[in-house]
PDB file of C-alpha atoms in Angstrom:
ATOM      1  CA  MET A   2      30.089   0.883  64.732  1.00 51.00           C
ATOM      2  CA  ALA A   3      26.577   1.399  65.353  1.00 52.00           C
ATOM      3  CA  CYS A   4      26.937   5.112  64.319  1.00 53.00           C
ATOM      4  CA  ALA A   5      28.883   4.096  61.180  1.00 60.00           C
ATOM      5  CA  ALA A   6      26.128   1.749  60.143  1.00 56.00           C
ATOM      6  CA  LEU A   7      23.404   4.296  60.781  1.00 52.00           C
ATOM      7  CA  ALA A   8      25.379   6.732  58.902  1.00 55.00           C
ATOM      8  CA  ALA A   9      25.574   4.298  55.873  1.00 58.00           C
ATOM      9  CA  ALA A  10      22.073   3.631  56.036  1.00 55.00           C
ATOM     10  CA  LEU A  11      21.081   7.076  55.920  1.00 55.00           C
ATOM     11  CA  ALA A  12      23.357   7.728  52.892  1.00 58.00           C
ATOM     12  CA  ALA A  13      21.848   4.789  51.150  1.00 57.00           C
ATOM     13  CA  ALA A  14      18.308   6.138  51.890  1.00 53.00           C
ATOM     14  CA  LEU A  15      19.193   9.576  50.531  1.00 55.00           C
ATOM     15  CA  ALA A  16      20.744   8.300  47.430  1.00 56.00           C
ATOM     16  CA  ALA A  17      17.585   6.290  46.813  1.00 51.00           C
ATOM     17  CA  ALA A  18      15.309   9.297  47.361  1.00 52.00           C
ATOM     18  CA  LEU A  19      17.525  11.457  44.858  1.00 57.00           C
ATOM     19  CA  ALA A  20      17.947   8.845  42.308  1.00 50.00           C
ATOM     20  CA  PRO A  21      15.530   9.417  39.113  1.00 51.00           C
ATOM     21  CA  PRO A  22      12.317   7.282  39.025  1.00 51.00           C
ATOM     22  CA  ALA A  23      12.836   4.131  37.099  1.00 48.00           C
ATOM     23  CA  GLN A  24      11.546   4.630  33.326  1.00 51.00           C
ATOM     24  CA  ALA A  25       8.404   2.418  32.626  1.00 59.00           C
ATOM     25  CA  ALA A  26       8.586  -0.021  29.714  1.00 77.00           C
ATOM     26  CA  TRP A  27       7.306   1.737  26.765  1.00 85.00           C
ATOM     27  CA  PRO A  28       4.444   1.396  25.424  1.00 93.00           C
ATOM     28  CA  GLU A  29       2.679   1.844  28.656  1.00 92.00           C
ATOM     29  CA  ARG A  30      -0.815   1.637  26.806  1.00 94.00           C
ATOM     30  CA  PRO A  31      -2.180   0.412  23.431  1.00 95.00           C
ATOM     31  CA  ILE A  32      -1.038   1.948  20.307  1.00 97.00           C
ATOM     32  CA  ASN A  33      -3.729   3.058  17.880  1.00 97.00           C
ATOM     33  CA  LEU A  34      -3.058   2.111  14.355  1.00 98.00           C
ATOM     34  CA  ILE A  35      -5.276   4.316  11.994  1.00 97.00           C
ATOM     35  CA  VAL A  36      -6.247   2.752   8.779  1.00 95.00           C
ATOM     36  CA  PRO A  37      -7.336   5.377   6.224  1.00 91.00           C
ATOM     37  CA  MET A  38      -9.432   3.158   4.218  1.00 86.00           C
ATOM     38  CA  PRO A  39     -12.641   1.224   4.831  1.00 84.00           C
ATOM     39  CA  PRO A  40     -12.893  -2.322   6.614  1.00 85.00           C
ATOM     40  CA  GLY A  41     -12.525  -5.268   4.326  1.00 77.00           C
ATOM     41  CA  GLY A  42     -10.117  -3.897   1.880  1.00 76.00           C
ATOM     42  CA  GLY A  43      -6.514  -4.734   1.354  1.00 79.00           C
ATOM     43  CA  THR A  44      -5.074  -1.925   3.489  1.00 86.00           C
ATOM     44  CA  ASP A  45      -7.460  -2.879   6.259  1.00 88.00           C
ATOM     45  CA  THR A  46      -6.625  -6.464   5.827  1.00 87.00           C
ATOM     46  CA  ILE A  47      -2.746  -6.029   6.094  1.00 91.00           C
ATOM     47  CA  SER A  48      -3.075  -3.459   9.099  1.00 94.00           C
ATOM     48  CA  ARG A  49      -5.175  -6.016  11.047  1.00 94.00           C
ATOM     49  CA  LEU A  50      -2.570  -8.691  10.183  1.00 93.00           C
ATOM     50  CA  VAL A  51       0.290  -6.343  11.471  1.00 95.00           C
ATOM     51  CA  ALA A  52      -1.702  -5.621  14.798  1.00 95.00           C
ATOM     52  CA  GLU A  53      -2.309  -9.254  15.265  1.00 94.00           C
ATOM     53  CA  ARG A  54       1.302 -10.342  14.607  1.00 91.00           C
ATOM     54  CA  VAL A  55       2.606  -7.523  16.892  1.00 91.00           C
ATOM     55  CA  GLY A  56       0.379  -8.730  19.568  1.00 87.00           C
ATOM     56  CA  ALA A  57       1.571 -12.239  19.232  1.00 84.00           C
ATOM     57  CA  SER A  58       5.293 -11.345  19.437  1.00 80.00           C
ATOM     58  CA  GLY A  59       5.350 -12.014  23.127  1.00 77.00           C
ATOM     59  CA  ALA A  60       6.551  -8.514  23.920  1.00 81.00           C
ATOM     60  CA  GLY A  61       3.121  -7.735  25.486  1.00 86.00           C
ATOM     61  CA  TRP A  62       2.392  -4.838  22.994  1.00 92.00           C
ATOM     62  CA  SER A  63      -1.211  -4.088  21.791  1.00 93.00           C
ATOM     63  CA  MET A  64      -2.245  -2.192  18.681  1.00 95.00           C
ATOM     64  CA  VAL A  65      -5.820  -1.309  18.232  1.00 96.00           C
ATOM     65  CA  VAL A  66      -7.008  -0.777  14.589  1.00 96.00           C
ATOM     66  CA  GLN A  67      -9.322   2.229  13.950  1.00 96.00           C
ATOM     67  CA  ASN A  68     -10.713   2.854  10.359  1.00 94.00           C
ATOM     68  CA  LYS A  69     -10.908   6.430   9.136  1.00 93.00           C
ATOM     69  CA  PRO A  70     -11.730   6.167   5.638  1.00 89.00           C
ATOM     70  CA  GLY A  71     -12.318   8.873   2.985  1.00 84.00           C
ATOM     71  CA  ALA A  72     -10.793  10.943   0.066  1.00 81.00           C
ATOM     72  CA  THR A  73      -8.569   8.043  -1.084  1.00 76.00           C
ATOM     73  CA  GLY A  74      -7.082   7.842   2.302  1.00 86.00           C
ATOM     74  CA  ASN A  75      -6.415  11.517   2.810  1.00 89.00           C
ATOM     75  CA  ILE A  76      -8.817  11.915   5.894  1.00 92.00           C
ATOM     76  CA  GLY A  77      -7.163   9.192   7.891  1.00 95.00           C
ATOM     77  CA  MET A  78      -3.750  10.403   7.117  1.00 96.00           C
ATOM     78  CA  GLU A  79      -4.692  13.926   7.982  1.00 97.00           C
ATOM     79  CA  PHE A  80      -5.714  12.551  11.435  1.00 98.00           C
ATOM     80  CA  VAL A  81      -2.408  10.962  11.910  1.00 98.00           C
ATOM     81  CA  ALA A  82      -0.620  14.023  10.903  1.00 98.00           C
ATOM     82  CA  ARG A  83      -2.368  16.091  13.477  1.00 97.00           C
ATOM     83  CA  SER A  84      -2.096  13.515  16.397  1.00 98.00           C
ATOM     84  CA  ALA A  85       0.432  14.068  19.384  1.00 97.00           C
ATOM     85  CA  PRO A  86       3.829  12.666  18.261  1.00 97.00           C
ATOM     86  CA  ASP A  87       4.118  10.368  21.313  1.00 96.00           C
ATOM     87  CA  GLY A  88       4.207   7.284  19.379  1.00 96.00           C
ATOM     88  CA  TYR A  89       0.794   6.216  20.606  1.00 97.00           C
ATOM     89  CA  THR A  90      -1.008   6.947  17.119  1.00 98.00           C
ATOM     90  CA  VAL A  91       0.460   5.574  13.947  1.00 98.00           C
ATOM     91  CA  GLY A  92      -1.026   5.104  10.673  1.00 98.00           C
ATOM     92  CA  MET A  93      -0.776   2.610   7.610  1.00 97.00           C
ATOM     93  CA  GLY A  94       0.331   4.880   4.790  1.00 96.00           C
ATOM     94  CA  GLN A  95       0.137   3.532   1.173  1.00 93.00           C
ATOM     95  CA  ALA A  96       1.161   4.322  -2.230  1.00 92.00           C
ATOM     96  CA  ALA A  97      -2.153   6.191  -3.028  1.00 89.00           C
ATOM     97  CA  ASN A  98      -2.041   8.570  -0.009  1.00 90.00           C
ATOM     98  CA  LEU A  99       1.609   9.172   0.255  1.00 94.00           C
ATOM     99  CA  ALA A 100       3.182   8.981  -3.298  1.00 94.00           C
ATOM    100  CA  ILE A 101       0.135   9.551  -5.819  1.00 92.00           C
ATOM    101  CA  ASN A 102      -2.430  11.698  -4.194  1.00 89.00           C
ATOM    102  CA  PRO A 103       0.078  14.762  -3.943  1.00 91.00           C
ATOM    103  CA  ALA A 104       0.427  14.685  -7.724  1.00 91.00           C
ATOM    104  CA  ILE A 105      -3.299  14.538  -8.265  1.00 89.00           C
ATOM    105  CA  TYR A 106      -4.909  16.838  -5.827  1.00 87.00           C
ATOM    106  CA  PRO A 107      -4.284  20.438  -6.004  1.00 87.00           C
ATOM    107  CA  ARG A 108      -4.713  20.912  -2.397  1.00 89.00           C
ATOM    108  CA  MET A 109      -3.452  18.290  -0.005  1.00 92.00           C
ATOM    109  CA  PRO A 110      -4.316  18.418   3.825  1.00 94.00           C
ATOM    110  CA  PHE A 111      -0.888  17.227   4.648  1.00 95.00           C
ATOM    111  CA  ASP A 112       2.542  17.073   2.956  1.00 94.00           C
ATOM    112  CA  PRO A 113       3.981  13.411   3.101  1.00 93.00           C
ATOM    113  CA  ALA A 114       7.579  14.566   3.307  1.00 91.00           C
ATOM    114  CA  ARG A 115       7.056  17.044   6.095  1.00 95.00           C
ATOM    115  CA  ASP A 116       4.115  16.090   8.367  1.00 97.00           C
ATOM    116  CA  PHE A 117       5.052  12.275   8.955  1.00 98.00           C
ATOM    117  CA  THR A 118       7.674  10.376  10.844  1.00 98.00           C
ATOM    118  CA  LEU A 119       8.461   7.372   8.556  1.00 98.00           C
ATOM    119  CA  ILE A 120       8.797   4.103  10.737  1.00 98.00           C
ATOM    120  CA  GLY A 121       9.076   1.216   8.233  1.00 98.00           C
ATOM    121  CA  LEU A 122       7.573  -0.227   5.050  1.00 98.00           C
ATOM    122  CA  VAL A 123       5.234  -3.187   5.556  1.00 97.00           C
ATOM    123  CA  ALA A 124       4.442  -5.006   2.152  1.00 95.00           C
ATOM    124  CA  ALA A 125       4.041  -4.546  -1.384  1.00 93.00           C
ATOM    125  CA  GLN A 126       1.220  -6.126  -3.484  1.00 91.00           C
ATOM    126  CA  PRO A 127       1.219  -5.918  -7.525  1.00 93.00           C
ATOM    127  CA  VAL A 128      -1.782  -5.912  -9.458  1.00 94.00           C
ATOM    128  CA  VAL A 129      -2.762  -8.295 -12.130  1.00 96.00           C
ATOM    129  CA  LEU A 130      -3.891  -7.181 -15.600  1.00 98.00           C
ATOM    130  CA  VAL A 131      -7.059  -9.047 -16.242  1.00 98.00           C
ATOM    131  CA  VAL A 132      -9.518  -9.317 -19.220  1.00 98.00           C
ATOM    132  CA  ARG A 133     -12.887 -11.411 -19.452  1.00 97.00           C
ATOM    133  CA  ALA A 134     -12.431 -15.279 -19.674  1.00 96.00           C
ATOM    134  CA  ASP A 135     -13.892 -15.140 -23.064  1.00 96.00           C
ATOM    135  CA  SER A 136     -11.874 -12.144 -24.239  1.00 96.00           C
ATOM    136  CA  PRO A 137     -10.117 -12.805 -27.669  1.00 96.00           C
ATOM    137  CA  TYR A 138      -6.871 -11.498 -25.892  1.00 97.00           C
ATOM    138  CA  ARG A 139      -4.409 -14.310 -24.865  1.00 97.00           C
ATOM    139  CA  SER A 140      -1.325 -12.008 -23.929  1.00 97.00           C
ATOM    140  CA  LEU A 141      -0.489  -8.514 -23.250  1.00 98.00           C
ATOM    141  CA  LYS A 142       0.634  -8.284 -26.868  1.00 97.00           C
ATOM    142  CA  ASP A 143      -2.567  -9.154 -28.228  1.00 97.00           C
ATOM    143  CA  LEU A 144      -4.327  -6.448 -26.149  1.00 98.00           C
ATOM    144  CA  LEU A 145      -1.884  -3.754 -27.051  1.00 98.00           C
ATOM    145  CA  ASP A 146      -1.925  -4.733 -30.863  1.00 98.00           C
ATOM    146  CA  ASP A 147      -5.621  -4.438 -30.903  1.00 98.00           C
ATOM    147  CA  ALA A 148      -5.532  -1.062 -28.900  1.00 98.00           C
ATOM    148  CA  ARG A 149      -3.244   0.301 -31.636  1.00 97.00           C
ATOM    149  CA  LYS A 150      -5.254  -1.073 -34.404  1.00 97.00           C
ATOM    150  CA  ARG A 151      -8.638   0.453 -33.168  1.00 96.00           C
ATOM    151  CA  GLY A 152      -7.389   3.542 -32.070  1.00 96.00           C
ATOM    152  CA  PRO A 153      -7.287   5.980 -29.012  1.00 96.00           C
ATOM    153  CA  GLY A 154     -10.018   5.333 -26.348  1.00 96.00           C
ATOM    154  CA  ALA A 155     -11.270   2.266 -28.212  1.00 97.00           C
ATOM    155  CA  LEU A 156     -10.507  -0.010 -25.204  1.00 98.00           C
ATOM    156  CA  LYS A 157     -11.972   0.835 -21.731  1.00 98.00           C
ATOM    157  CA  LEU A 158      -9.674   0.821 -18.766  1.00 98.00           C
ATOM    158  CA  ALA A 159     -11.795   0.029 -15.516  1.00 96.00           C
ATOM    159  CA  SER A 160     -10.311   1.154 -12.076  1.00 92.00           C
ATOM    160  CA  ALA A 161     -11.573   0.846  -8.692  1.00 85.00           C
ATOM    161  CA  GLY A 162     -11.073   4.780  -8.416  1.00 83.00           C
ATOM    162  CA  ASN A 163      -9.077   7.880  -9.519  1.00 84.00           C
ATOM    163  CA  GLY A 164      -5.474   7.649  -8.419  1.00 85.00           C
ATOM    164  CA  THR A 165      -5.666   3.806  -7.284  1.00 86.00           C
ATOM    165  CA  ILE A 166      -2.751   1.717  -8.274  1.00 91.00           C
ATOM    166  CA  GLY A 167      -4.931   0.035 -10.911  1.00 93.00           C
ATOM    167  CA  HIS A 168      -5.608   3.380 -12.571  1.00 93.00           C
ATOM    168  CA  MET A 169      -1.825   4.391 -12.343  1.00 94.00           C
ATOM    169  CA  ALA A 170      -0.637   1.048 -13.543  1.00 96.00           C
ATOM    170  CA  GLY A 171      -3.003   1.560 -16.778  1.00 96.00           C
ATOM    171  CA  MET A 172      -1.742   4.864 -17.238  1.00 94.00           C
ATOM    172  CA  MET A 173       1.945   3.950 -17.083  1.00 95.00           C
ATOM    173  CA  LEU A 174       1.373   0.888 -19.491  1.00 97.00           C
ATOM    174  CA  ALA A 175      -0.322   3.314 -22.025  1.00 96.00           C
ATOM    175  CA  ARG A 176       2.412   5.643 -21.796  1.00 94.00           C
ATOM    176  CA  ARG A 177       5.096   2.965 -22.298  1.00 95.00           C
ATOM    177  CA  ALA A 178       3.150   1.193 -24.976  1.00 97.00           C
ATOM    178  CA  GLU A 179       2.157   4.491 -26.669  1.00 96.00           C
ATOM    179  CA  VAL A 180      -1.438   3.447 -26.819  1.00 97.00           C
ATOM    180  CA  GLU A 181      -4.543   5.467 -25.067  1.00 96.00           C
ATOM    181  CA  PHE A 182      -7.317   3.675 -22.943  1.00 97.00           C
ATOM    182  CA  LEU A 183     -10.531   5.308 -22.095  1.00 97.00           C
ATOM    183  CA  HIS A 184     -10.304   5.252 -18.242  1.00 95.00           C
ATOM    184  CA  VAL A 185     -13.577   4.387 -16.473  1.00 96.00           C
ATOM    185  CA  PRO A 186     -13.333   4.984 -12.591  1.00 91.00           C
ATOM    186  CA  TYR A 187     -15.642   2.997 -10.405  1.00 87.00           C
ATOM    187  CA  LYS A 188     -16.227   3.520  -6.533  1.00 80.00           C
ATOM    188  CA  GLY A 189     -14.596   0.339  -5.647  1.00 79.00           C
ATOM    189  CA  ALA A 190     -13.269  -3.104  -6.978  1.00 82.00           C
ATOM    190  CA  GLY A 191     -16.745  -4.653  -6.753  1.00 85.00           C
ATOM    191  CA  PRO A 192     -18.585  -2.603  -9.427  1.00 90.00           C
ATOM    192  CA  ALA A 193     -15.485  -2.401 -11.478  1.00 91.00           C
ATOM    193  CA  VAL A 194     -15.405  -6.251 -11.726  1.00 92.00           C
ATOM    194  CA  THR A 195     -18.861  -6.595 -12.169  1.00 93.00           C
ATOM    195  CA  ASP A 196     -18.782  -4.307 -15.393  1.00 96.00           C
ATOM    196  CA  LEU A 197     -15.542  -5.916 -16.681  1.00 97.00           C
ATOM    197  CA  VAL A 198     -17.287  -9.511 -16.562  1.00 95.00           C
ATOM    198  CA  GLY A 199     -20.407  -8.158 -18.112  1.00 95.00           C
ATOM    199  CA  GLY A 200     -18.460  -6.630 -20.998  1.00 96.00           C
ATOM    200  CA  GLN A 201     -18.826  -2.888 -20.245  1.00 97.00           C
ATOM    201  CA  THR A 202     -15.160  -2.526 -19.945  1.00 98.00           C
ATOM    202  CA  ASP A 203     -12.099  -4.407 -21.640  1.00 98.00           C
ATOM    203  CA  LEU A 204      -9.247  -4.428 -19.016  1.00 98.00           C
ATOM    204  CA  TYR A 205      -8.592  -3.925 -15.443  1.00 97.00           C
ATOM    205  CA  PHE A 206      -5.616  -4.062 -13.063  1.00 96.00           C
ATOM    206  CA  ILE A 207      -7.022  -6.111  -9.941  1.00 92.00           C
ATOM    207  CA  THR A 208      -5.469  -7.114  -6.536  1.00 87.00           C
ATOM    208  CA  PRO A 209      -4.370 -10.685  -6.517  1.00 88.00           C
ATOM    209  CA  GLN A 210      -6.582 -11.726  -3.688  1.00 80.00           C
ATOM    210  CA  THR A 211      -9.655 -10.453  -5.465  1.00 81.00           C
ATOM    211  CA  ALA A 212      -8.542 -12.172  -8.676  1.00 88.00           C
ATOM    212  CA  PHE A 213      -7.959 -15.727  -7.429  1.00 88.00           C
ATOM    213  CA  ALA A 214     -11.557 -16.603  -6.808  1.00 87.00           C
ATOM    214  CA  LEU A 215     -12.581 -15.265 -10.059  1.00 91.00           C
ATOM    215  CA  PHE A 216      -9.828 -17.168 -12.003  1.00 93.00           C
ATOM    216  CA  LYS A 217     -11.079 -20.295 -10.254  1.00 90.00           C
ATOM    217  CA  ALA A 218     -14.769 -19.478 -11.331  1.00 93.00           C
ATOM    218  CA  GLU A 219     -13.551 -18.928 -14.923  1.00 94.00           C
ATOM    219  CA  LYS A 220     -14.817 -15.424 -15.284  1.00 96.00           C
ATOM    220  CA  LEU A 221     -11.319 -13.615 -15.602  1.00 96.00           C
ATOM    221  CA  ARG A 222      -8.232 -14.328 -17.586  1.00 97.00           C
ATOM    222  CA  ALA A 223      -4.788 -13.127 -16.369  1.00 97.00           C
ATOM    223  CA  LEU A 224      -2.440 -11.424 -18.969  1.00 98.00           C
ATOM    224  CA  ALA A 225       0.351 -10.106 -16.872  1.00 98.00           C
ATOM    225  CA  VAL A 226       1.424  -9.091 -13.271  1.00 97.00           C
ATOM    226  CA  THR A 227       3.024  -5.900 -12.381  1.00 96.00           C
ATOM    227  CA  SER A 228       5.521  -7.121  -9.941  1.00 93.00           C
ATOM    228  CA  THR A 229       9.335  -7.385 -10.839  1.00 91.00           C
ATOM    229  CA  ALA A 230       9.033 -11.262 -10.621  1.00 91.00           C
ATOM    230  CA  ARG A 231       6.314 -13.757 -11.357  1.00 91.00           C
ATOM    231  CA  LEU A 232       4.057 -14.437  -8.367  1.00 90.00           C
ATOM    232  CA  ASP A 233       4.194 -17.861  -6.728  1.00 86.00           C
ATOM    233  CA  ALA A 234       0.489 -18.078  -6.701  1.00 85.00           C
ATOM    234  CA  LEU A 235       0.422 -17.395 -10.648  1.00 90.00           C
ATOM    235  CA  PRO A 236       3.589 -19.091 -11.741  1.00 92.00           C
ATOM    236  CA  ASP A 237       2.331 -19.144 -15.597  1.00 95.00           C
ATOM    237  CA  VAL A 238       1.468 -15.390 -15.693  1.00 96.00           C
ATOM    238  CA  PRO A 239       4.325 -13.474 -17.050  1.00 97.00           C
ATOM    239  CA  THR A 240       5.330 -10.003 -15.636  1.00 97.00           C
ATOM    240  CA  VAL A 241       4.584  -6.605 -17.721  1.00 98.00           C
ATOM    241  CA  ALA A 242       8.543  -6.203 -17.612  1.00 97.00           C
ATOM    242  CA  GLU A 243       9.174  -9.656 -19.375  1.00 96.00           C
ATOM    243  CA  SER A 244       6.430  -8.885 -21.690  1.00 95.00           C
ATOM    244  CA  GLY A 245       8.374  -6.291 -23.376  1.00 94.00           C
ATOM    245  CA  PHE A 246       8.462  -3.457 -20.856  1.00 97.00           C
ATOM    246  CA  ALA A 247      11.789  -3.729 -19.039  1.00 96.00           C
ATOM    247  CA  GLY A 248      11.725  -1.920 -15.457  1.00 94.00           C
ATOM    248  CA  PHE A 249       7.788  -1.886 -15.346  1.00 96.00           C
ATOM    249  CA  GLU A 250       6.757  -2.175 -11.832  1.00 94.00           C
ATOM    250  CA  ALA A 251       3.716  -1.016  -9.901  1.00 95.00           C
ATOM    251  CA  SER A 252       2.699  -2.141  -6.253  1.00 92.00           C
ATOM    252  CA  ALA A 253       0.146  -1.131  -3.858  1.00 89.00           C
ATOM    253  CA  TRP A 254       2.566  -0.839  -0.902  1.00 94.00           C
ATOM    254  CA  THR A 255       2.055  -0.057   2.577  1.00 95.00           C
ATOM    255  CA  GLY A 256       4.258   1.435   5.397  1.00 97.00           C
ATOM    256  CA  LEU A 257       3.796   2.592   9.024  1.00 98.00           C
ATOM    257  CA  VAL A 258       4.111   6.341   9.580  1.00 98.00           C
ATOM    258  CA  GLY A 259       3.432   8.617  12.714  1.00 98.00           C
ATOM    259  CA  PRO A 260       3.195  12.302  13.199  1.00 98.00           C
ATOM    260  CA  ALA A 261       6.272  14.340  12.467  1.00 98.00           C
ATOM    261  CA  GLY A 262       8.484  14.861  15.588  1.00 97.00           C
ATOM    262  CA  MET A 263       8.091  11.497  17.187  1.00 97.00           C
ATOM    263  CA  PRO A 264      10.837  10.492  19.679  1.00 96.00           C
ATOM    264  CA  ALA A 265      13.341   8.394  17.919  1.00 96.00           C
ATOM    265  CA  SER A 266      13.229   5.776  20.861  1.00 95.00           C
ATOM    266  CA  ALA A 267       9.721   5.076  19.924  1.00 96.00           C
ATOM    267  CA  VAL A 268      10.342   5.046  16.265  1.00 97.00           C
ATOM    268  CA  SER A 269      13.214   2.433  16.938  1.00 96.00           C
ATOM    269  CA  ALA A 270      10.852   0.495  19.231  1.00 96.00           C
ATOM    270  CA  ILE A 271       8.001   0.094  16.878  1.00 96.00           C
ATOM    271  CA  ASN A 272      10.214  -0.383  13.877  1.00 97.00           C
ATOM    272  CA  ALA A 273      11.830  -3.252  15.885  1.00 95.00           C
ATOM    273  CA  GLN A 274       8.430  -4.832  16.463  1.00 95.00           C
ATOM    274  CA  LEU A 275       7.629  -4.520  12.901  1.00 96.00           C
ATOM    275  CA  GLN A 276      10.671  -6.266  11.690  1.00 95.00           C
ATOM    276  CA  THR A 277       9.741  -9.006  14.210  1.00 94.00           C
ATOM    277  CA  ALA A 278       6.109  -9.379  12.928  1.00 94.00           C
ATOM    278  CA  LEU A 279       7.276  -9.402   9.260  1.00 95.00           C
ATOM    279  CA  ALA A 280       9.728 -12.278   9.923  1.00 94.00           C
ATOM    280  CA  GLN A 281       7.137 -14.592  11.574  1.00 92.00           C
ATOM    281  CA  PRO A 282       6.461 -17.743   9.498  1.00 92.00           C
ATOM    282  CA  GLU A 283       2.837 -17.084   9.826  1.00 90.00           C
ATOM    283  CA  MET A 284       3.003 -13.515   8.438  1.00 92.00           C
ATOM    284  CA  LYS A 285       4.969 -14.692   5.682  1.00 92.00           C
ATOM    285  CA  ARG A 286       2.572 -17.190   4.760  1.00 91.00           C
ATOM    286  CA  ARG A 287      -0.529 -15.104   4.846  1.00 90.00           C
ATOM    287  CA  LEU A 288       1.242 -12.415   2.846  1.00 90.00           C
ATOM    288  CA  ALA A 289       2.159 -14.840   0.218  1.00 88.00           C
ATOM    289  CA  ASP A 290      -1.516 -16.297   0.164  1.00 84.00           C
ATOM    290  CA  GLU A 291      -2.724 -12.819  -1.070  1.00 82.00           C
ATOM    291  CA  GLY A 292       0.106 -12.085  -3.411  1.00 84.00           C
ATOM    292  CA  SER A 293       2.052  -9.602  -1.209  1.00 88.00           C
ATOM    293  CA  GLN A 294       5.699  -9.734  -0.238  1.00 88.00           C
ATOM    294  CA  PRO A 295       6.985  -8.336   3.099  1.00 93.00           C
ATOM    295  CA  LEU A 296       9.364  -5.390   2.807  1.00 95.00           C
ATOM    296  CA  GLY A 297      10.512  -4.022   6.275  1.00 94.00           C
ATOM    297  CA  GLY A 298      13.679  -2.192   6.660  1.00 96.00           C
ATOM    298  CA  THR A 299      14.721   1.057   8.394  1.00 97.00           C
ATOM    299  CA  PRO A 300      13.075   4.470   8.212  1.00 97.00           C
ATOM    300  CA  GLN A 301      15.842   5.683   6.049  1.00 97.00           C
ATOM    301  CA  ALA A 302      15.065   3.089   3.621  1.00 97.00           C
ATOM    302  CA  PHE A 303      11.364   3.945   3.677  1.00 97.00           C
ATOM    303  CA  ARG A 304      12.299   7.557   2.995  1.00 97.00           C
ATOM    304  CA  SER A 305      14.433   6.613  -0.164  1.00 97.00           C
ATOM    305  CA  TYR A 306      11.667   4.351  -1.361  1.00 96.00           C
ATOM    306  CA  LEU A 307       8.850   7.009  -0.972  1.00 96.00           C
ATOM    307  CA  GLU A 308      10.971   9.644  -2.792  1.00 96.00           C
ATOM    308  CA  SER A 309      11.391   7.169  -5.760  1.00 95.00           C
ATOM    309  CA  GLU A 310       7.749   6.268  -5.718  1.00 94.00           C
ATOM    310  CA  THR A 311       6.742   9.870  -5.710  1.00 95.00           C
ATOM    311  CA  THR A 312       8.908  10.734  -8.562  1.00 95.00           C
ATOM    312  CA  LYS A 313       7.603   7.902 -10.562  1.00 92.00           C
ATOM    313  CA  TRP A 314       3.877   8.368 -10.050  1.00 93.00           C
ATOM    314  CA  GLY A 315       4.238  12.259 -10.534  1.00 93.00           C
ATOM    315  CA  GLU A 316       5.793  11.662 -13.798  1.00 91.00           C
ATOM    316  CA  VAL A 317       2.864   9.329 -14.741  1.00 89.00           C
ATOM    317  CA  VAL A 318       0.270  11.840 -13.475  1.00 90.00           C
ATOM    318  CA  LYS A 319       1.818  14.564 -15.377  1.00 89.00           C
ATOM    319  CA  ALA A 320       2.024  12.624 -18.758  1.00 86.00           C
ATOM    320  CA  ALA A 321      -1.630  11.577 -18.288  1.00 82.00           C
ATOM    321  CA  GLY A 322      -2.852  14.943 -17.335  1.00 84.00           C
ATOM    322  CA  ILE A 323      -4.653  13.734 -14.402  1.00 83.00           C
ATOM    323  CA  ARG A 324      -5.921  16.236 -11.986  1.00 80.00           C
ATOM    324  CA  LEU A 325      -8.941  16.066  -9.378  1.00 76.00           C
ATOM    325  CA  ASP A 326     -10.433  18.954  -7.343  1.00 67.00           C
TER     326      ASP A 326
END
C-alpha cells in the first residue's frame, strides 16, 4: 500500500511538473490609450471618459491616456500603427484621421484599412450650424436663399481647420444646396468662434458642448443640427435632413483601434470592456450632456461603418476639390 501511495504521489507530482503554466489574466499591465489630438478637445474628453469608465468597471483594468497631437491626428495614429500589436497600445481613431484625411492628404503615414485593427466604435457627435445671434437668418432656408441671391463666395464659412467635420459638413451642405461658401479655416474652434461673433464670418458648424454656453450668453443662434434626429439638449432646433436635405448626416465619431495584427483574444477583451463602459448610466449621461450618442458594436460593424464614411467623405472632398500638401 505504501508503495502504491508513493507511486501515485510521484505520478501526480510529475503531471503537475509537465502541465503548462497557468495563464495570467490579461491585461497584466495598464493599456496605453493614444489620443491623436491636444488635451481639452472633444476627442481628448471622450478618451478620458472611456479610460475612466473602463477603470470603474470593476474588472481591475487601467487605461493611461497619452496625447500625441499633430497633423489633424496623423502623428498620433502613426504612432499607434507602428506600435507592437500586443494589445497594450490602442488609439482613439476619429472621423478626421481615419475617413477624411486619406482623401485630403496626397501622402498619408498610414493606411486606415490596412494598418489598424478595428476594436469598436465609441460615440458620435453631430455639429450644429450656427450664426451670430443678431444675424438676419432665422432658418437654414433663410441662409441658403441669401447665399443664392448674393452669389458664390459671398457667405463665409468658418471652420476649426481644414478637414474637420465642420469644414466637411459645410462643403456637403453647399454641394447638396447648390451654393458656394467661401471657406475660412482657423487653427481651432476658439478663433473661429471669435471671428464669427465678431462678424468676420457668417456661419460655422460647431460642436454642441462648445455651443451651449454661447447660446446661453445669446452670442450665437442655432439653425440646424447634422444628426439624423434632433438633439435632446436642443429639441427646438431642426436637423439639416428635415430642413429639406433628406439623408444628410455628419458626425465627429470616435472608435478604438490598435496596430494591425493584434491577437483576437485581446481585441475581444477590449471590445467587451468598451461595451460595458458604454452601457454604464454615468457614461450615457455624460455623453448626452455634450450632445453625443454611444455607438459600440463589433469590430465588423466598425469596419462597415468606416468603409461607408470613407466613401461619403471622399466624394465630398472630390466634389469640393480639397487637397492639402
